[in-house]
PDB file of C-alpha atoms in Angstrom:
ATOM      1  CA  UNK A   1      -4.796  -9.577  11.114  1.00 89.00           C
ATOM      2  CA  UNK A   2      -4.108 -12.900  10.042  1.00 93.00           C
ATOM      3  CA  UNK A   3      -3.165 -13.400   6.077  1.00 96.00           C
ATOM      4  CA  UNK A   4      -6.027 -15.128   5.511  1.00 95.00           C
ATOM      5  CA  UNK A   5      -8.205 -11.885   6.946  1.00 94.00           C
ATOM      6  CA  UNK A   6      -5.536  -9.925   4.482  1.00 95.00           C
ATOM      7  CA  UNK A   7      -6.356 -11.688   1.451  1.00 94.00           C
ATOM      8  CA  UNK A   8      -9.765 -11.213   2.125  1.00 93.00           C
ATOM      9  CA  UNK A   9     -10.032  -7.671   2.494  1.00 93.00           C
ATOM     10  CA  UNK A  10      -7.885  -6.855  -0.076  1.00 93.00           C
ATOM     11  CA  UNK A  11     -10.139  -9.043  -1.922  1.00 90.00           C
ATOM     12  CA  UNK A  12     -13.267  -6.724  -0.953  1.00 91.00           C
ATOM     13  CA  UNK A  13     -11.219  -3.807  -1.530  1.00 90.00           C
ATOM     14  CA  UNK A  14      -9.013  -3.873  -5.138  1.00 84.00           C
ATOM     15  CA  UNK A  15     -11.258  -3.539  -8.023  1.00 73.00           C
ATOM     16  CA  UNK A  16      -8.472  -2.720 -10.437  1.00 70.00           C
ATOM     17  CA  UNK A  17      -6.061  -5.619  -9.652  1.00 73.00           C
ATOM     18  CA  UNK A  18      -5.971  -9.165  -8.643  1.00 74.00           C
ATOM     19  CA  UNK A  19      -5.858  -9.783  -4.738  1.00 78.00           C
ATOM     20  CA  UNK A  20      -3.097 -11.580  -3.322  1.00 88.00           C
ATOM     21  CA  UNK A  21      -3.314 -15.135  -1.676  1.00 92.00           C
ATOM     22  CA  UNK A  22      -2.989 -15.661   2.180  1.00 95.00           C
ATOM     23  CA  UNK A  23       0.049 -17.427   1.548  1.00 96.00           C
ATOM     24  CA  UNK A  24       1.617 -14.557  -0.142  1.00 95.00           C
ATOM     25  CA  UNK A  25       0.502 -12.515   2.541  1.00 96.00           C
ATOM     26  CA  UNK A  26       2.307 -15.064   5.039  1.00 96.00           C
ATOM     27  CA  UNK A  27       5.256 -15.400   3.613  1.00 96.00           C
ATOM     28  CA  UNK A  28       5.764 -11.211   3.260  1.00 96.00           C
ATOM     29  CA  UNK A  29       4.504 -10.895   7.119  1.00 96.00           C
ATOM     30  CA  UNK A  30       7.646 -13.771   7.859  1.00 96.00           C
ATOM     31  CA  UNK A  31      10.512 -10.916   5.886  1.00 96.00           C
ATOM     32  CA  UNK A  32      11.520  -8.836   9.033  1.00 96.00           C
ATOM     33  CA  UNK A  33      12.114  -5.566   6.901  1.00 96.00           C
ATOM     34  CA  UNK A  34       7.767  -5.435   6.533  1.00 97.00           C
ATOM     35  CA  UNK A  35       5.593  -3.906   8.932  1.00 97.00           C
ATOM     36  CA  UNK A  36       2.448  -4.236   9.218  1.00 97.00           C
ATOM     37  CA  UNK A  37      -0.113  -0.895  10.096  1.00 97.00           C
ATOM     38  CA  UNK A  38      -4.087  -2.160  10.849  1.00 95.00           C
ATOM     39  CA  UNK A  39      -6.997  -1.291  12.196  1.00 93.00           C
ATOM     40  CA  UNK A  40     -10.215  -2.612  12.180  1.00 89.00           C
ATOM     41  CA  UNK A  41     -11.132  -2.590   9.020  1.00 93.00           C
ATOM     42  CA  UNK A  42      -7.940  -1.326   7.341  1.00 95.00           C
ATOM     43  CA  UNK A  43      -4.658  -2.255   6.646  1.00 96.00           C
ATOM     44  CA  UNK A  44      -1.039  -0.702   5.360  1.00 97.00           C
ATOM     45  CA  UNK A  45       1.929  -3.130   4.344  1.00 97.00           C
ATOM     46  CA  UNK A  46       5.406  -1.831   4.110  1.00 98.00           C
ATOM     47  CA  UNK A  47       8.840  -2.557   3.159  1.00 97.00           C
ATOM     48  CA  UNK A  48      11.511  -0.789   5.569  1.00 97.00           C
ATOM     49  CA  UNK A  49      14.999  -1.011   3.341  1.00 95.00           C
ATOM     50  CA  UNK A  50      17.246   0.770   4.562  1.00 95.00           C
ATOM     51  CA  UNK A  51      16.601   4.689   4.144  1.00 96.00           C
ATOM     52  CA  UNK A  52      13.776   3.895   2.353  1.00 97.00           C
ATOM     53  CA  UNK A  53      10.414   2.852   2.406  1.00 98.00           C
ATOM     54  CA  UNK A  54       7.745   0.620  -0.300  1.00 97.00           C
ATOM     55  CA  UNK A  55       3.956   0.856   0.278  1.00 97.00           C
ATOM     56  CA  UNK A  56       3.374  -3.012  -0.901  1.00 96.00           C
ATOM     57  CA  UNK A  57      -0.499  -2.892  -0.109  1.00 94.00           C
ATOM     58  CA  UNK A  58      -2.934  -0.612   1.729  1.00 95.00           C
ATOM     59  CA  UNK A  59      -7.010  -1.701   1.258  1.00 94.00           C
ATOM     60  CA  UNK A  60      -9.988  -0.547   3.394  1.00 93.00           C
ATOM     61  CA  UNK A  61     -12.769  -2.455   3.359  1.00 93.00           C
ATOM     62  CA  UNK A  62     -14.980  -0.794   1.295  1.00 88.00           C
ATOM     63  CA  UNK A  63     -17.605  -0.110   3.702  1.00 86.00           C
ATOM     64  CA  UNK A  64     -15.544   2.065   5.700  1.00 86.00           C
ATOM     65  CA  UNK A  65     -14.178   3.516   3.114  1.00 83.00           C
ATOM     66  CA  UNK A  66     -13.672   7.689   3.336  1.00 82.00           C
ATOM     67  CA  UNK A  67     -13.615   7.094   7.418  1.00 87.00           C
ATOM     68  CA  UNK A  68     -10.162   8.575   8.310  1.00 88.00           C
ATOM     69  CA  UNK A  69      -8.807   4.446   8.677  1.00 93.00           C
ATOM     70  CA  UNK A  70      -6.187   4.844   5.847  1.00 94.00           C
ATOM     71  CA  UNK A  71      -5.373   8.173   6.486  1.00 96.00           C
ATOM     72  CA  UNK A  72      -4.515   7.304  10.255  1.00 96.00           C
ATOM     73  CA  UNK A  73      -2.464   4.360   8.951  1.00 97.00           C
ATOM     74  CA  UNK A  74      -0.462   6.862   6.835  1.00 97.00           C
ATOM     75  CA  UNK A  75       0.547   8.855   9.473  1.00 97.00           C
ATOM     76  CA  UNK A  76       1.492   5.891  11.673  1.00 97.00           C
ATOM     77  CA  UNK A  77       3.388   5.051   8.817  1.00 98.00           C
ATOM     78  CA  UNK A  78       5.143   8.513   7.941  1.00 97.00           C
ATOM     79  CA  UNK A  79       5.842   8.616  12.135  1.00 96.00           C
ATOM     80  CA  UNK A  80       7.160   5.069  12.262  1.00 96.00           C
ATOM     81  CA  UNK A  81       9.383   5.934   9.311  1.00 97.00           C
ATOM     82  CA  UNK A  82      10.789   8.694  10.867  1.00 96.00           C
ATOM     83  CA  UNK A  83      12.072   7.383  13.554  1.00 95.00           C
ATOM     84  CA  UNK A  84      13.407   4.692  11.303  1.00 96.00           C
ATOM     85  CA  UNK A  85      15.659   7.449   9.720  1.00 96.00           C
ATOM     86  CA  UNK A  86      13.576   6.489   6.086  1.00 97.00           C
ATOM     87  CA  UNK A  87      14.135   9.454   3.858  1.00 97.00           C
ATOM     88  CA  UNK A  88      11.804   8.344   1.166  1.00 97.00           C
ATOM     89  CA  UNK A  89       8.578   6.187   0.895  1.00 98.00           C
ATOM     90  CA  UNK A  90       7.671   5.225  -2.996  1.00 97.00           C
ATOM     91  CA  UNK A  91       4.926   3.299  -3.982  1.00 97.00           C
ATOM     92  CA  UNK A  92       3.209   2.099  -7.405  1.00 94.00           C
ATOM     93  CA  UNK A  93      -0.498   2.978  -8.097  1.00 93.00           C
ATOM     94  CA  UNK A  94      -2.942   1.482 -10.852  1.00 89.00           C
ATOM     95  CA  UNK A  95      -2.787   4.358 -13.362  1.00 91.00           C
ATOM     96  CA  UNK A  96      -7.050   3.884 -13.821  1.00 89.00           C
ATOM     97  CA  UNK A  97      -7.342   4.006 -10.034  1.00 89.00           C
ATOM     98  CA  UNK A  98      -7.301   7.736  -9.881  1.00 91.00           C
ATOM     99  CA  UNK A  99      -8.843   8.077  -6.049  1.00 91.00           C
ATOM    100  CA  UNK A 100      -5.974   6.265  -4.919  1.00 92.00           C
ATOM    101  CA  UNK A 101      -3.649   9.009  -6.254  1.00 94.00           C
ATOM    102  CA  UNK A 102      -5.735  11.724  -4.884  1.00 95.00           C
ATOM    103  CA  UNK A 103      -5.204  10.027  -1.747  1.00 96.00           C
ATOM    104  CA  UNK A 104      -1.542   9.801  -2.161  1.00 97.00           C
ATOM    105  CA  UNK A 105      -1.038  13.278  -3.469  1.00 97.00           C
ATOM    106  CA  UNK A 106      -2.987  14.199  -0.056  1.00 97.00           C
ATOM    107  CA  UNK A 107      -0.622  12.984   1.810  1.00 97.00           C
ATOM    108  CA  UNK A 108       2.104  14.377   0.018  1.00 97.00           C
ATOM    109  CA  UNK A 109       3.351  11.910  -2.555  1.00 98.00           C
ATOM    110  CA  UNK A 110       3.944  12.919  -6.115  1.00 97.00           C
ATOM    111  CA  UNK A 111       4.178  11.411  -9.449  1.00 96.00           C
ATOM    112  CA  UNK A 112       7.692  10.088 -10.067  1.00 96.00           C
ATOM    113  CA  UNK A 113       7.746   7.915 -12.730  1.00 96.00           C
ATOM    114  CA  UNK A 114       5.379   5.203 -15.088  1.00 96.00           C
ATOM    115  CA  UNK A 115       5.462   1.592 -15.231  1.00 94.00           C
ATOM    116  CA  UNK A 116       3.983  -0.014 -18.484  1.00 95.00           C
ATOM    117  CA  UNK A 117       2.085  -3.333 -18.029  1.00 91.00           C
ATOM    118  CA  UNK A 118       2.663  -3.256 -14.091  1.00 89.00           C
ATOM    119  CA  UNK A 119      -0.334  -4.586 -12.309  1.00 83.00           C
ATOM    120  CA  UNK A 120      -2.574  -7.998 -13.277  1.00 80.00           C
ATOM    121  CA  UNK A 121      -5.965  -7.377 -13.488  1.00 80.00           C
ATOM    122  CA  UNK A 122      -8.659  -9.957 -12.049  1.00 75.00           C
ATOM    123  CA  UNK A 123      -9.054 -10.645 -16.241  1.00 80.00           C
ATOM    124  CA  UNK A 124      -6.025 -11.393 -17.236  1.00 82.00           C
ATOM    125  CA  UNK A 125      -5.280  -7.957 -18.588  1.00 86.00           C
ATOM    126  CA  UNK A 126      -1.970  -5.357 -17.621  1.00 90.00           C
ATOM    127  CA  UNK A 127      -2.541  -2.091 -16.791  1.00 89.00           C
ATOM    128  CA  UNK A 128       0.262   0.691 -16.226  1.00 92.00           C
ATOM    129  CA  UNK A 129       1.147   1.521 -13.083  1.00 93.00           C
ATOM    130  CA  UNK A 130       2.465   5.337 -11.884  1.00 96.00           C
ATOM    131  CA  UNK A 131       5.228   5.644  -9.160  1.00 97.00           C
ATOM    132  CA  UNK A 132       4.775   7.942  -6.643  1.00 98.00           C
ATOM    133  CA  UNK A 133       6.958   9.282  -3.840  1.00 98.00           C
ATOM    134  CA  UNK A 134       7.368  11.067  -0.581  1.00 97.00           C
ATOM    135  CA  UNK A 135      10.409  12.432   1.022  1.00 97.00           C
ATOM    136  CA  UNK A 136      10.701  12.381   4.591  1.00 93.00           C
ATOM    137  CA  UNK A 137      13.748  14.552   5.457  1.00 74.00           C
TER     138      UNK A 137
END
């Protein structure tokens, strides 16, 4: 996907915070330590550092939402990671977006921490974000 095709799903998809530009897209695809996981109508954007691992982004367009796209993305991920020797994959997580966290805790992440005032909404707003993580080893 090209960061312009980024921006604009994440735009379709992120109700709770503000969507990123294509050029902040294109300059986090130019940092060799992200990788990006896609499909058609999905995406997951990661930070490899190394033993660990930062969800930045993941958005599914919302008409293909509850389809199996992110979940498949995931496991690239978690498979990827592993043979990265990452022992831990954190992310942060609107606190009000609470299907996002079932999805997380799905997958085996768990609450780890808060983050007052985290995430911008499209308003103008701050809302808390929650940290969640996953151990790989």
């Amino acid at each position: 996907m090209t960061p312009e095709a980024l921006a604009a799903l994440q735009a379709r998809a992120y109700n709770d915070m503000a969507p990123w530009s294509a050029a902040a897209f294109e300059g986090l695809l130019r940092d060799p330590h992200v990788h990006l996981f896609e499909s058609d109508a999905a995406f997951l954007l990661v930070r490899f550092v190394l033993d660990e691992a930062e969800i930045l982004a993941l958005a599914t367009d919302p008409g293909h939402q509850r389809r199996g796209q992110a979940s498949n993305l995931i496991r690239q991920l978690h498979d990827q990671a592993a043979r990265a020797g990452i022992a831990q994959i954190f992310l942060e997580v609107a606190a009000p977006n609470t299907p996002a966290q079932a999805f997380y805790a799905h997958h085996g992440y768990a609450l780890t921490g808060l983050r007052k005032g985290y995430f911008r909404q499209p308003d103008g707003t701050r809302t808390d974000a929650l940290l969640m993580s996953r151990a790989l080893t």
